[in-house]
Amino acid sequence: MSVLVTGGAGYIGSHMVHALVESGESVLVLDNLSTGFKWAIPKAVELVVGETGDEALVTRLIAEREVSAIIHFAASIVVPDSISDPLGYYRNNTVNSRALIECAVRGGVKQFIFSSTAAVYGNPAKVPVSEDDAVVPMSPYGSSKLMTEIMLRDAGVAHGLDYVILRYFNVAGADPDLRTGQSTKGATHLIKVAVETALGKRAKMAVFGTDYPTPDGTCIRDYIHVADLVRAHADALAYLRAGGRSATLNCGYGHGFSVLEVIDTAKRVSGVDFRVDRVGRRPGDPAQVVAQSDRARELLGWKPQCDDLATIVAHALAWERKLGTLENW
Ligand code: UDP
C-alpha cells in the first residue's frame, strides 16, 4: 500500500514527503520537475518524472505500487501567469487533475487529498472567510482549482472516492530541520521576497499599495507555516482512513498580518534594515484574506504548532541562507 504524492518534489509537496516517510508510509512521487527538485525529497523515495495527466503512466503506477491514497499537489500556482495563460492553467491544473481523478477511481484508490486555495473565495465579502461562504475566484488560477474541487465532489458522490479538499491561505516558512524549503527562483510571495532582500539577494523590495481599508493601509493575509499545513494533510489522511466523510476545509490560523507587519518582522528577525519602497497597488489583490479555521481543527483534530509569524520568517530566512550554499540549485 503506497501513498502517491504528485508534485512531491515541489515546495509543499517535498515537506509532505519527508513527513510521510517519517511516519513510516511507503511513498511514491510523481513530479515533472518543472519547478521541483530531485534533491528536495529523501533519497530512498522513488521519484517518477512525468505528468499527472499521463493516464497510462498513472494507471500503471497505481496498480504496480498498490496506491491506496493520492495527495495531489502538482499544479501551476502563479496568479498573474494564469491571467496571461489561462488555457495553460486549465490544462495543467484542471485537465490533468481530471485525468488523475479518473485514474484514481478506476484504480480503486480510496483516499484523495487535494491542494486548493483561498483564491477560490476571490475578494471575500467578510473576514474571516468560512468554507460555506461564496466562491467567486478572481483569476484563472482560482477557477482552475475550483473546477477541480467540483470534479472531486461529483466523482466522490458517483464513485465513492473519499476526499479532503484543503484550501490553503498564505503558505510560508520551511522545514525546521532545513531538509527542504521554498526554492523556486523568481518567487513573488511576500515572505520569500522579504528574506531574499534581508540577505542582499535583492537590493530592495516594494509594498504594493498603502491605501487599503486596513489599520495601516496595507493588505492583510493569514500566513501559515508549511509544517502546520503538512500536518493538516497527515491529519486528513488519518481522518479519511478512519472512515471520515469527505470535506472541504480552510487551512489558515484564523488571524492575519499586514504587509508592513510582515516586513517589520523580517527586519527584526534578520537584524537587517533593508530598503522598502511604497508603490501602487498590485492588480487583483484583495484587502484582507483571513481563514475561519475552526472546522479543520474540529473535524481533523488539527493542532498547529508553529502559529507564530517570527518563527515562520526565521525558518524562511534559515532556508534562504542554506539555498545560497546548495551547489545543484
Ligand atoms: N506583497 C508586497 N510586496 C511583494 C510581494 C507581495 O507588498 O514583494 C503583498 C501583496 O500585494 C499582497 C501580500 O503581500 O498584499 C501577499 O502577497 P503574496 O504574493 O505573498 O500572496 P497572495 O496573497 O497574493 O497569494
CSV table of C-alpha atoms in Angstrom, one decimal, residues 18-301:
chain,number,residue,atom,x,y,z
A,18,HIS,CA,9.5,14.0,4.4
A,19,ALA,CA,6.6,13.8,6.9
A,20,LEU,CA,5.1,10.7,5.3
A,21,VAL,CA,8.5,8.9,5.3
A,22,GLU,CA,9.0,9.8,8.9
A,23,SER,CA,5.7,8.3,9.8
A,24,GLY,CA,6.6,5.0,8.1
A,25,GLU,CA,4.5,5.3,4.9
A,26,SER,CA,5.5,3.9,1.6
A,27,VAL,CA,5.7,6.9,-0.7
A,28,LEU,CA,5.9,7.4,-4.4
A,29,VAL,CA,6.4,10.8,-6.0
A,30,LEU,CA,5.2,11.9,-9.4
A,31,ASP,CA,6.6,15.2,-10.5
A,32,ASN,CA,7.5,16.7,-13.9
A,33,LEU,CA,10.4,18.7,-12.2
A,34,SER,CA,9.2,21.9,-13.9
A,35,THR,CA,9.5,23.8,-10.6
A,36,GLY,CA,10.5,20.9,-8.2
A,37,PHE,CA,13.9,19.5,-7.3
A,38,LYS,CA,15.0,15.9,-7.0
A,39,TRP,CA,17.2,16.7,-4.0
A,40,ALA,CA,14.2,18.0,-2.1
A,41,ILE,CA,13.0,14.5,-1.3
A,42,PRO,CA,14.7,11.8,0.6
A,43,LYS,CA,17.0,9.6,-1.4
A,44,ALA,CA,15.1,6.4,-0.5
A,45,VAL,CA,11.8,7.7,-2.1
A,46,GLU,CA,11.1,6.7,-5.7
A,47,LEU,CA,10.7,9.7,-8.0
A,48,VAL,CA,8.8,9.2,-11.3
A,49,VAL,CA,9.4,12.1,-13.6
A,50,GLY,CA,6.1,12.6,-15.6
A,51,GLU,CA,2.8,14.3,-15.9
A,52,THR,CA,-0.3,13.8,-13.7
A,53,GLY,CA,-2.3,13.9,-16.9
A,54,ASP,CA,-0.4,10.9,-18.4
A,55,GLU,CA,-3.2,8.3,-17.8
A,56,ALA,CA,-1.2,5.3,-18.9
A,57,LEU,CA,1.6,6.2,-16.6
A,58,VAL,CA,-0.6,7.0,-13.6
A,59,THR,CA,-2.7,3.8,-14.1
A,60,ARG,CA,0.4,1.7,-14.1
A,61,LEU,CA,1.8,3.3,-11.0
A,62,ILE,CA,-1.4,2.9,-9.1
A,63,ALA,CA,-1.6,-0.8,-10.0
A,64,GLU,CA,2.1,-1.6,-9.6
A,65,ARG,CA,2.6,0.3,-6.4
A,66,GLU,CA,-0.8,-0.6,-4.9
A,67,VAL,CA,-1.6,3.1,-4.4
A,68,SER,CA,-4.4,3.5,-1.8
A,69,ALA,CA,-4.2,7.3,-1.4
A,70,ILE,CA,-3.2,10.2,-3.5
A,71,ILE,CA,-2.1,13.6,-2.2
A,72,HIS,CA,-2.3,15.9,-5.2
A,73,PHE,CA,0.0,19.0,-5.1
A,74,ALA,CA,1.2,19.2,-8.7
A,75,ALA,CA,-0.1,22.5,-10.2
A,76,SER,CA,0.8,25.8,-11.6
A,77,ILE,CA,0.5,28.5,-8.9
A,78,VAL,CA,1.3,32.0,-10.2
A,79,VAL,CA,-1.8,34.1,-10.4
A,80,PRO,CA,-0.6,36.7,-12.9
A,81,ASP,CA,0.7,33.9,-15.2
A,82,SER,CA,-2.7,32.3,-15.1
A,83,ILE,CA,-4.2,35.6,-16.3
A,84,SER,CA,-1.8,35.7,-19.3
A,85,ASP,CA,-2.1,31.9,-20.0
A,86,PRO,CA,-5.5,30.8,-18.8
A,87,LEU,CA,-5.6,27.8,-21.1
A,88,GLY,CA,-2.2,26.6,-19.9
A,89,TYR,CA,-3.5,26.8,-16.4
A,90,TYR,CA,-6.8,25.0,-17.2
A,91,ARG,CA,-4.7,22.2,-18.9
A,92,ASN,CA,-2.2,21.8,-16.1
A,93,ASN,CA,-4.5,22.3,-13.1
A,94,THR,CA,-7.9,21.2,-14.3
A,95,VAL,CA,-7.5,18.8,-17.2
A,96,ASN,CA,-4.6,17.0,-15.7
A,97,SER,CA,-6.5,16.7,-12.4
A,98,ARG,CA,-9.5,15.3,-14.2
A,99,ALA,CA,-7.3,12.6,-15.7
A,100,LEU,CA,-5.7,11.9,-12.3
A,101,ILE,CA,-9.1,11.6,-10.6
A,102,GLU,CA,-10.3,9.2,-13.3
A,103,CYS,CA,-7.3,7.0,-12.8
A,104,ALA,CA,-7.9,7.1,-9.0
A,105,VAL,CA,-11.5,6.0,-9.5
A,106,ARG,CA,-10.6,3.2,-12.0
A,107,GLY,CA,-7.6,2.0,-10.0
A,108,GLY,CA,-9.6,1.7,-6.7
A,109,VAL,CA,-7.8,4.4,-4.8
A,110,LYS,CA,-9.5,5.0,-1.5
A,111,GLN,CA,-8.5,8.5,-0.4
A,112,PHE,CA,-7.7,11.7,-2.3
A,113,ILE,CA,-6.4,14.9,-0.7
A,114,PHE,CA,-6.4,18.0,-2.9
A,115,SER,CA,-4.4,21.2,-2.6
A,116,SER,CA,-6.9,24.0,-3.2
A,117,THR,CA,-6.6,27.7,-2.4
A,118,ALA,CA,-8.1,30.6,-0.7
A,119,ALA,CA,-8.1,32.1,-4.2
A,120,VAL,CA,-11.5,30.3,-4.7
A,121,TYR,CA,-13.0,33.0,-2.5
A,122,GLY,CA,-11.7,35.9,-4.6
A,123,ASN,CA,-12.3,39.1,-2.6
A,124,PRO,CA,-14.1,37.8,0.4
A,125,ALA,CA,-17.2,39.9,1.4
A,126,LYS,CA,-16.2,39.3,5.1
A,127,VAL,CA,-13.2,38.0,7.1
A,128,PRO,CA,-12.6,35.5,8.5
A,129,VAL,CA,-14.0,33.7,5.5
A,130,SER,CA,-15.7,30.3,6.1
A,131,GLU,CA,-15.9,27.3,3.9
A,132,ASP,CA,-19.6,28.0,3.4
A,133,ASP,CA,-19.0,31.5,2.0
A,134,ALA,CA,-19.4,32.2,-1.7
A,135,VAL,CA,-16.7,31.0,-4.0
A,136,VAL,CA,-16.0,33.8,-6.6
A,137,PRO,CA,-12.5,33.3,-7.9
A,138,MET,CA,-10.9,36.4,-9.5
A,139,SER,CA,-8.3,34.6,-11.6
A,140,PRO,CA,-8.0,31.6,-13.9
A,141,TYR,CA,-5.7,30.1,-11.2
A,142,GLY,CA,-8.6,30.2,-8.6
A,143,SER,CA,-11.1,29.0,-11.2
A,144,SER,CA,-8.8,26.1,-12.2
A,145,LYS,CA,-8.7,25.0,-8.6
A,146,LEU,CA,-12.4,25.5,-8.0
A,147,MET,CA,-13.2,23.4,-11.1
A,148,THR,CA,-11.1,20.5,-9.7
A,149,GLU,CA,-13.0,20.9,-6.4
A,150,ILE,CA,-16.2,20.4,-8.3
A,151,MET,CA,-15.0,17.4,-10.2
A,152,LEU,CA,-13.8,15.8,-7.0
A,153,ARG,CA,-17.1,16.4,-5.3
A,154,ASP,CA,-19.1,14.9,-8.2
A,155,ALA,CA,-16.7,11.9,-8.6
A,156,GLY,CA,-16.9,11.4,-4.8
A,157,VAL,CA,-20.7,11.1,-5.0
A,158,ALA,CA,-20.8,8.9,-8.1
A,159,HIS,CA,-17.8,6.6,-7.4
A,160,GLY,CA,-17.3,6.7,-3.6
A,161,LEU,CA,-13.9,8.3,-3.8
A,162,ASP,CA,-13.3,9.9,-0.4
A,163,TYR,CA,-11.6,13.2,-0.4
A,164,VAL,CA,-10.5,16.1,1.6
A,165,ILE,CA,-10.0,19.5,-0.1
A,166,LEU,CA,-7.7,21.8,1.7
A,167,ARG,CA,-7.9,25.5,0.9
A,168,TYR,CA,-4.5,26.9,1.6
A,169,PHE,CA,-4.1,30.5,2.8
A,170,ASN,CA,-0.6,32.1,2.6
A,171,VAL,CA,1.9,29.3,3.0
A,172,ALA,CA,5.4,30.2,4.1
A,173,GLY,CA,8.4,29.1,6.2
A,174,ALA,CA,10.5,26.0,5.7
A,175,ASP,CA,11.2,22.6,7.3
A,176,PRO,CA,12.6,23.4,10.8
A,177,ASP,CA,15.3,20.8,10.1
A,178,LEU,CA,16.1,22.5,6.8
A,179,ARG,CA,15.8,19.4,4.6
A,180,THR,CA,13.7,21.4,2.2
A,181,GLY,CA,12.1,24.8,1.7
A,182,GLN,CA,10.8,27.3,-0.8
A,183,SER,CA,13.4,27.0,-3.6
A,184,THR,CA,11.7,28.3,-6.8
A,185,LYS,CA,13.6,31.0,-8.5
A,186,GLY,CA,12.0,34.4,-9.2
A,187,ALA,CA,9.5,33.9,-6.3
A,188,THR,CA,6.9,36.6,-5.8
A,189,HIS,CA,5.5,35.7,-2.4
A,190,LEU,CA,5.9,38.3,0.3
A,191,ILE,CA,7.9,36.4,3.0
A,192,LYS,CA,10.2,34.8,0.4
A,193,VAL,CA,10.8,38.3,-1.1
A,194,ALA,CA,11.4,39.8,2.3
A,195,VAL,CA,14.0,37.3,3.4
A,196,GLU,CA,15.8,37.5,0.0
A,197,THR,CA,16.0,41.2,0.5
A,198,ALA,CA,17.3,40.8,4.0
A,199,LEU,CA,20.1,38.6,2.7
A,200,GLY,CA,21.0,41.0,0.0
A,201,LYS,CA,19.8,38.8,-2.9
A,202,ARG,CA,17.6,41.8,-3.8
A,203,ALA,CA,18.6,45.4,-3.4
A,204,LYS,CA,15.2,46.5,-2.2
A,205,MET,CA,11.6,45.4,-2.1
A,206,ALA,CA,8.2,47.0,-2.7
A,207,VAL,CA,5.0,47.3,-0.7
A,208,PHE,CA,2.2,47.1,-3.2
A,209,GLY,CA,-0.4,49.5,-2.0
A,210,THR,CA,-0.7,51.6,1.2
A,211,ASP,CA,-4.3,52.9,0.7
A,212,TYR,CA,-6.3,49.7,1.5
A,213,PRO,CA,-9.1,49.9,4.1
A,214,THR,CA,-7.0,48.2,6.8
A,215,PRO,CA,-5.4,49.7,10.0
A,216,ASP,CA,-2.0,50.5,8.4
A,217,GLY,CA,-3.3,50.7,4.8
A,218,THR,CA,-1.6,47.5,3.6
A,219,CYS,CA,-3.1,44.1,2.7
A,220,ILE,CA,-3.7,41.6,5.4
A,221,ARG,CA,-3.1,37.8,4.9
A,222,ASP,CA,-3.3,34.7,7.1
A,223,TYR,CA,0.3,33.3,6.9
A,224,ILE,CA,0.5,29.6,7.7
A,225,HIS,CA,3.7,27.6,8.4
A,226,VAL,CA,4.3,24.9,5.8
A,227,ALA,CA,4.9,22.4,8.6
A,228,ASP,CA,1.4,23.0,10.0
A,229,LEU,CA,-0.1,22.8,6.5
A,230,VAL,CA,1.6,19.4,6.1
A,231,ARG,CA,0.3,18.3,9.5
A,232,ALA,CA,-3.3,19.1,8.2
A,233,HIS,CA,-2.7,16.8,5.3
A,234,ALA,CA,-1.5,14.0,7.5
A,235,ASP,CA,-4.5,14.5,9.8
A,236,ALA,CA,-6.8,14.5,6.8
A,237,LEU,CA,-5.4,11.2,5.6
A,238,ALA,CA,-5.8,9.7,9.0
A,239,TYR,CA,-9.3,11.0,9.2
A,240,LEU,CA,-10.3,9.5,5.9
A,241,ARG,CA,-8.7,6.2,6.7
A,242,ALA,CA,-10.7,6.1,9.9
A,243,GLY,CA,-13.9,6.4,7.8
A,244,GLY,CA,-14.4,10.2,8.0
A,245,ARG,CA,-16.7,11.8,5.4
A,246,SER,CA,-15.4,13.9,2.5
A,247,ALA,CA,-14.8,17.5,3.5
A,248,THR,CA,-13.6,20.9,2.3
A,249,LEU,CA,-11.5,22.8,4.8
A,250,ASN,CA,-9.7,26.1,5.2
A,251,CYS,CA,-6.0,25.9,6.2
A,252,GLY,CA,-5.0,29.1,7.9
A,253,TYR,CA,-4.6,30.1,11.5
A,254,GLY,CA,-7.6,32.4,11.7
A,255,HIS,CA,-5.7,35.7,12.1
A,256,GLY,CA,-3.8,37.9,9.8
A,257,PHE,CA,-0.8,40.3,9.5
A,258,SER,CA,-0.4,43.3,7.3
A,259,VAL,CA,2.4,43.6,4.7
A,260,LEU,CA,4.1,46.2,6.9
A,261,GLU,CA,3.9,43.9,9.9
A,262,VAL,CA,5.5,41.1,7.9
A,263,ILE,CA,8.3,43.3,6.7
A,264,ASP,CA,8.9,44.6,10.2
A,265,THR,CA,9.2,41.0,11.4
A,266,ALA,CA,11.6,40.2,8.6
A,267,LYS,CA,13.8,43.1,9.6
A,268,ARG,CA,13.7,42.2,13.3
A,269,VAL,CA,14.4,38.5,12.8
A,270,SER,CA,17.2,39.1,10.3
A,271,GLY,CA,18.6,42.2,12.1
A,272,VAL,CA,18.9,43.9,8.7
A,273,ASP,CA,17.1,47.2,8.0
A,274,PHE,CA,16.7,46.7,4.2
A,275,ARG,CA,15.2,49.2,1.7
A,276,VAL,CA,11.4,49.1,1.2
A,277,ASP,CA,9.7,51.3,-1.4
A,278,ARG,CA,6.0,52.1,-1.1
A,279,VAL,CA,4.4,51.7,-4.6
A,280,GLY,CA,0.9,51.5,-6.1
A,281,ARG,CA,-1.4,48.6,-5.7
A,282,ARG,CA,-0.8,45.3,-7.4
A,283,PRO,CA,-3.8,44.5,-9.6
A,284,GLY,CA,-6.2,41.9,-8.2
A,285,ASP,CA,-5.1,42.0,-4.6
A,286,PRO,CA,-8.0,41.7,-2.1
A,287,ALA,CA,-7.5,43.9,1.0
A,288,GLN,CA,-8.0,41.1,3.6
A,289,VAL,CA,-8.0,37.3,3.4
A,290,VAL,CA,-8.1,35.5,6.7
A,291,ALA,CA,-9.4,32.0,7.3
A,292,GLN,CA,-12.1,30.9,9.6
A,293,SER,CA,-10.2,27.8,10.7
A,294,ASP,CA,-12.1,26.0,13.4
A,295,ARG,CA,-13.6,23.4,11.0
A,296,ALA,CA,-10.2,21.8,10.3
A,297,ARG,CA,-9.4,21.8,14.0
A,298,GLU,CA,-12.7,20.2,15.0
A,299,LEU,CA,-13.0,17.7,12.2
A,300,LEU,CA,-9.4,16.6,11.8
A,301,GLY,CA,-8.1,17.3,15.3
